[in-house]
PDB file of C-alpha atoms in Angstrom:
ATOM      1  CA  UNK R   1      -0.598  -7.813  -9.374  1.00  0.00           C
ATOM      2  CA  UNK R   2       1.023  -5.802 -12.159  1.00  0.00           C
ATOM      3  CA  UNK R   3      -2.085  -3.654 -12.487  1.00  0.00           C
ATOM      4  CA  UNK R   4      -2.189  -3.058  -8.716  1.00  0.00           C
ATOM      5  CA  UNK R   5       1.466  -2.052  -8.720  1.00  0.00           C
ATOM      6  CA  UNK R   6       0.953   0.328 -11.615  1.00  0.00           C
ATOM      7  CA  UNK R   7      -2.039   1.985  -9.949  1.00  0.00           C
ATOM      8  CA  UNK R   8      -0.105   2.311  -6.684  1.00  0.00           C
ATOM      9  CA  UNK R   9       2.853   3.927  -8.429  1.00  0.00           C
ATOM     10  CA  UNK R  10       0.515   6.344 -10.209  1.00  0.00           C
ATOM     11  CA  UNK R  11      -1.445   7.237  -7.080  1.00  0.00           C
ATOM     12  CA  UNK R  12       1.378   7.556  -4.554  1.00  0.00           C
ATOM     13  CA  UNK R  13       2.804  10.893  -5.756  1.00  0.00           C
ATOM     14  CA  UNK R  14      -0.647  12.448  -5.732  1.00  0.00           C
ATOM     15  CA  UNK R  15      -1.748  11.026  -2.414  1.00  0.00           C
ATOM     16  CA  UNK R  16       1.506  11.416  -0.513  1.00  0.00           C
ATOM     17  CA  UNK R  17       3.320  14.392  -1.965  1.00  0.00           C
ATOM     18  CA  UNK R  18       0.360  16.592  -2.811  1.00  0.00           C
ATOM     19  CA  UNK R  19      -1.237  15.975   0.580  1.00  0.00           C
ATOM     20  CA  UNK R  20       2.012  16.870   2.299  1.00  0.00           C
ATOM     21  CA  UNK R  21       2.595  19.984   0.203  1.00  0.00           C
ATOM     22  CA  UNK R  22      -0.981  21.231   0.557  1.00  0.00           C
ATOM     23  CA  UNK R  23      -0.944  20.502   4.277  1.00  0.00           C
ATOM     24  CA  UNK R  24       2.263  22.413   4.936  1.00  0.00           C
ATOM     25  CA  UNK R  25       0.889  25.359   2.957  1.00  0.00           C
ATOM     26  CA  UNK R  26      -2.313  25.314   5.017  1.00  0.00           C
ATOM     27  CA  UNK R  27      -4.391  24.993   1.862  1.00  0.00           C
ATOM     28  CA  UNK R  28      -8.147  24.644   1.806  1.00  0.00           C
ATOM     29  CA  UNK R  29     -10.397  24.393  -1.238  1.00  0.00           C
ATOM     30  CA  UNK R  30     -10.748  28.171  -1.555  1.00  0.00           C
ATOM     31  CA  UNK R  31      -6.983  28.768  -1.842  1.00  0.00           C
ATOM     32  CA  UNK R  32      -6.487  26.665  -5.001  1.00  0.00           C
ATOM     33  CA  UNK R  33      -9.767  25.134  -6.117  1.00  0.00           C
ATOM     34  CA  UNK R  34      -8.685  23.881  -9.546  1.00  0.00           C
ATOM     35  CA  UNK R  35      -5.598  22.053  -8.296  1.00  0.00           C
ATOM     36  CA  UNK R  36      -7.397  20.503  -5.329  1.00  0.00           C
ATOM     37  CA  UNK R  37     -10.341  19.455  -7.498  1.00  0.00           C
ATOM     38  CA  UNK R  38      -8.115  17.798 -10.114  1.00  0.00           C
ATOM     39  CA  UNK R  39      -6.006  16.022  -7.490  1.00  0.00           C
ATOM     40  CA  UNK R  40      -9.193  14.882  -5.743  1.00  0.00           C
ATOM     41  CA  UNK R  41     -10.401  13.379  -9.021  1.00  0.00           C
ATOM     42  CA  UNK R  42      -7.137  11.473  -9.428  1.00  0.00           C
ATOM     43  CA  UNK R  43      -7.376  10.234  -5.849  1.00  0.00           C
ATOM     44  CA  UNK R  44     -11.000   9.138  -6.279  1.00  0.00           C
ATOM     45  CA  UNK R  45     -10.332   7.372  -9.579  1.00  0.00           C
ATOM     46  CA  UNK R  46      -7.235   5.528  -8.422  1.00  0.00           C
ATOM     47  CA  UNK R  47      -8.880   4.523  -5.135  1.00  0.00           C
ATOM     48  CA  UNK R  48     -11.947   3.028  -6.849  1.00  0.00           C
ATOM     49  CA  UNK R  49      -9.875   1.365  -9.578  1.00  0.00           C
ATOM     50  CA  UNK R  50      -7.419  -0.056  -7.041  1.00  0.00           C
ATOM     51  CA  UNK R  51     -10.260  -1.405  -4.900  1.00  0.00           C
ATOM     52  CA  UNK R  52     -11.933  -3.131  -7.840  1.00  0.00           C
ATOM     53  CA  UNK R  53      -8.673  -4.663  -9.050  1.00  0.00           C
ATOM     54  CA  UNK R  54      -8.019  -5.951  -5.514  1.00  0.00           C
ATOM     55  CA  UNK R  55     -11.464  -7.593  -5.507  1.00  0.00           C
ATOM     56  CA  UNK R  56     -10.719  -9.089  -8.923  1.00  0.00           C
ATOM     57  CA  UNK R  57      -7.429 -10.447  -7.597  1.00  0.00           C
ATOM     58  CA  UNK R  58      -9.202 -11.979  -4.590  1.00  0.00           C
ATOM     59  CA  UNK R  59     -11.751 -13.643  -6.881  1.00  0.00           C
ATOM     60  CA  UNK R  60      -8.924 -14.971  -9.036  1.00  0.00           C
ATOM     61  CA  UNK R  61      -7.117 -16.422  -6.014  1.00  0.00           C
ATOM     62  CA  UNK R  62     -10.267 -18.059  -4.655  1.00  0.00           C
ATOM     63  CA  UNK R  63     -11.095 -19.548  -8.045  1.00  0.00           C
ATOM     64  CA  UNK R  64      -7.545 -20.872  -8.370  1.00  0.00           C
ATOM     65  CA  UNK R  65      -8.065 -22.883  -5.190  1.00  0.00           C
ATOM     66  CA  UNK R  66     -11.446 -24.346  -6.113  1.00  0.00           C
ATOM     67  CA  UNK R  67     -11.605 -24.373  -9.943  1.00  0.00           C
ATOM     68  CA  UNK R  68      -8.146 -24.249 -11.484  1.00  0.00           C
ATOM     69  CA  UNK R  69      -9.322 -25.110 -15.014  1.00  0.00           C
ATOM     70  CA  UNK R  70     -11.947 -22.380 -14.993  1.00  0.00           C
ATOM     71  CA  UNK R  71      -9.383 -19.946 -13.616  1.00  0.00           C
ATOM     72  CA  UNK R  72      -7.110 -20.623 -16.570  1.00  0.00           C
ATOM     73  CA  UNK R  73     -10.014 -20.142 -18.991  1.00  0.00           C
ATOM     74  CA  UNK R  74     -11.169 -16.876 -17.412  1.00  0.00           C
ATOM     75  CA  UNK R  75      -7.905 -15.346 -16.218  1.00  0.00           C
ATOM     76  CA  UNK R  76      -5.116 -17.060 -18.161  1.00  0.00           C
ATOM     77  CA  UNK R  77      -2.617 -15.124 -20.267  1.00  0.00           C
ATOM     78  CA  UNK R  78      -3.477 -11.470 -20.857  1.00  0.00           C
ATOM     79  CA  UNK R  79      -7.127 -11.822 -19.865  1.00  0.00           C
ATOM     80  CA  UNK R  80      -6.750  -9.958 -16.520  1.00  0.00           C
ATOM     81  CA  UNK R  81      -6.007  -6.818 -18.520  1.00  0.00           C
ATOM     82  CA  UNK R  82      -9.341  -7.208 -20.290  1.00  0.00           C
ATOM     83  CA  UNK R  83     -11.063  -7.718 -16.936  1.00  0.00           C
ATOM     84  CA  UNK R  84      -9.546  -4.411 -15.817  1.00  0.00           C
ATOM     85  CA  UNK R  85     -11.365  -2.460 -18.541  1.00  0.00           C
ATOM     86  CA  UNK R  86     -14.807  -2.557 -16.812  1.00  0.00           C
ATOM     87  CA  UNK R  87     -13.103  -1.638 -13.535  1.00  0.00           C
ATOM     88  CA  UNK R  88     -11.487   1.365 -15.220  1.00  0.00           C
ATOM     89  CA  UNK R  89     -14.809   2.441 -16.747  1.00  0.00           C
ATOM     90  CA  UNK R  90     -16.476   2.148 -13.338  1.00  0.00           C
ATOM     91  CA  UNK R  91     -13.707   4.268 -11.784  1.00  0.00           C
ATOM     92  CA  UNK R  92     -14.174   6.897 -14.480  1.00  0.00           C
ATOM     93  CA  UNK R  93     -17.888   6.947 -13.706  1.00  0.00           C
ATOM     94  CA  UNK R  94     -17.026   7.844 -10.105  1.00  0.00           C
ATOM     95  CA  UNK R  95     -14.624  10.539 -11.252  1.00  0.00           C
ATOM     96  CA  UNK R  96     -17.149  12.138 -13.577  1.00  0.00           C
ATOM     97  CA  UNK R  97     -20.478  11.726 -11.773  1.00  0.00           C
ATOM     98  CA  UNK R  98     -19.908  11.660  -8.002  1.00  0.00           C
ATOM     99  CA  UNK R  99     -18.624  14.093  -5.394  1.00  0.00           C
ATOM    100  CA  UNK R 100     -14.884  14.615  -5.399  1.00  0.00           C
ATOM    101  CA  UNK R 101     -12.885  14.529  -2.165  1.00  0.00           C
ATOM    102  CA  UNK R 102     -11.339  17.935  -1.481  1.00  0.00           C
ATOM    103  CA  UNK R 103      -8.297  18.709   0.636  1.00  0.00           C
ATOM    104  CA  UNK R 104      -8.515  20.659   3.867  1.00  0.00           C
ATOM    105  CA  UNK R 105      -5.427  21.465   5.899  1.00  0.00           C
ATOM    106  CA  UNK R 106      -7.659  21.787   8.975  1.00  0.00           C
ATOM    107  CA  UNK R 107      -7.979  17.998   8.969  1.00  0.00           C
ATOM    108  CA  UNK R 108      -4.830  17.355   6.895  1.00  0.00           C
ATOM    109  CA  UNK R 109      -6.811  14.984   4.693  1.00  0.00           C
ATOM    110  CA  UNK R 110      -9.294  14.735   1.835  1.00  0.00           C
ATOM    111  CA  UNK R 111     -12.966  15.264   2.703  1.00  0.00           C
ATOM    112  CA  UNK R 112     -16.222  15.338   0.777  1.00  0.00           C
ATOM    113  CA  UNK R 113     -17.262  18.523   2.606  1.00  0.00           C
ATOM    114  CA  UNK R 114     -15.303  21.475   1.131  1.00  0.00           C
ATOM    115  CA  UNK R 115     -15.957  23.503   4.292  1.00  0.00           C
ATOM    116  CA  UNK R 116     -14.640  20.891   6.719  1.00  0.00           C
ATOM    117  CA  UNK R 117     -13.592  22.420  10.000  1.00  0.00           C
ATOM    118  CA  UNK R 118     -15.132  25.887   9.691  1.00  0.00           C
ATOM    119  CA  UNK R 119     -18.707  25.575   8.389  1.00  0.00           C
ATOM    120  CA  UNK R 120     -20.868  22.920  10.061  1.00  0.00           C
ATOM    121  CA  UNK R 121     -22.448  20.363   7.761  1.00  0.00           C
ATOM    122  CA  UNK R 122     -26.039  20.171   9.003  1.00  0.00           C
ATOM    123  CA  UNK R 123     -26.791  16.989   7.047  1.00  0.00           C
ATOM    124  CA  UNK R 124     -23.851  14.977   8.422  1.00  0.00           C
ATOM    125  CA  UNK R 125     -22.557  16.586  11.598  1.00  0.00           C
ATOM    126  CA  UNK R 126     -24.039  15.389  14.835  1.00  0.00           C
ATOM    127  CA  UNK R 127     -23.598  17.905  17.602  1.00  0.00           C
ATOM    128  CA  UNK R 128     -22.816  16.600  21.078  1.00  0.00           C
ATOM    129  CA  UNK R 129     -25.615  16.912  23.590  1.00  0.00           C
TER     130      UNK R 129
END
């Protein structure tokens, strides 16, 4: 729970404040590409890391119900922090080697298509018949 809280506190300023500021400015990727790219990396990394830690917490809770002795062996003391290391490495893999979500004020959100709203994405967009 401490790890989840820490990740939430780290991600909230980026997700909430930067989205609001970029949205009110009407920003798209072309207006400030470096800032939007870096913020998108932070959002991607914290989202993946938070998701994996939530899964780890769910596994811990389920094990506590069924196998309390094994739970103490695997997750007792400071061991959850060691379990978070592979989750952090996996999140960094996503940050470094996958597509980054980019902000578009046209949708007021983060999208994987940098041209969302003004250039059709032939591979993903389905036009109505």
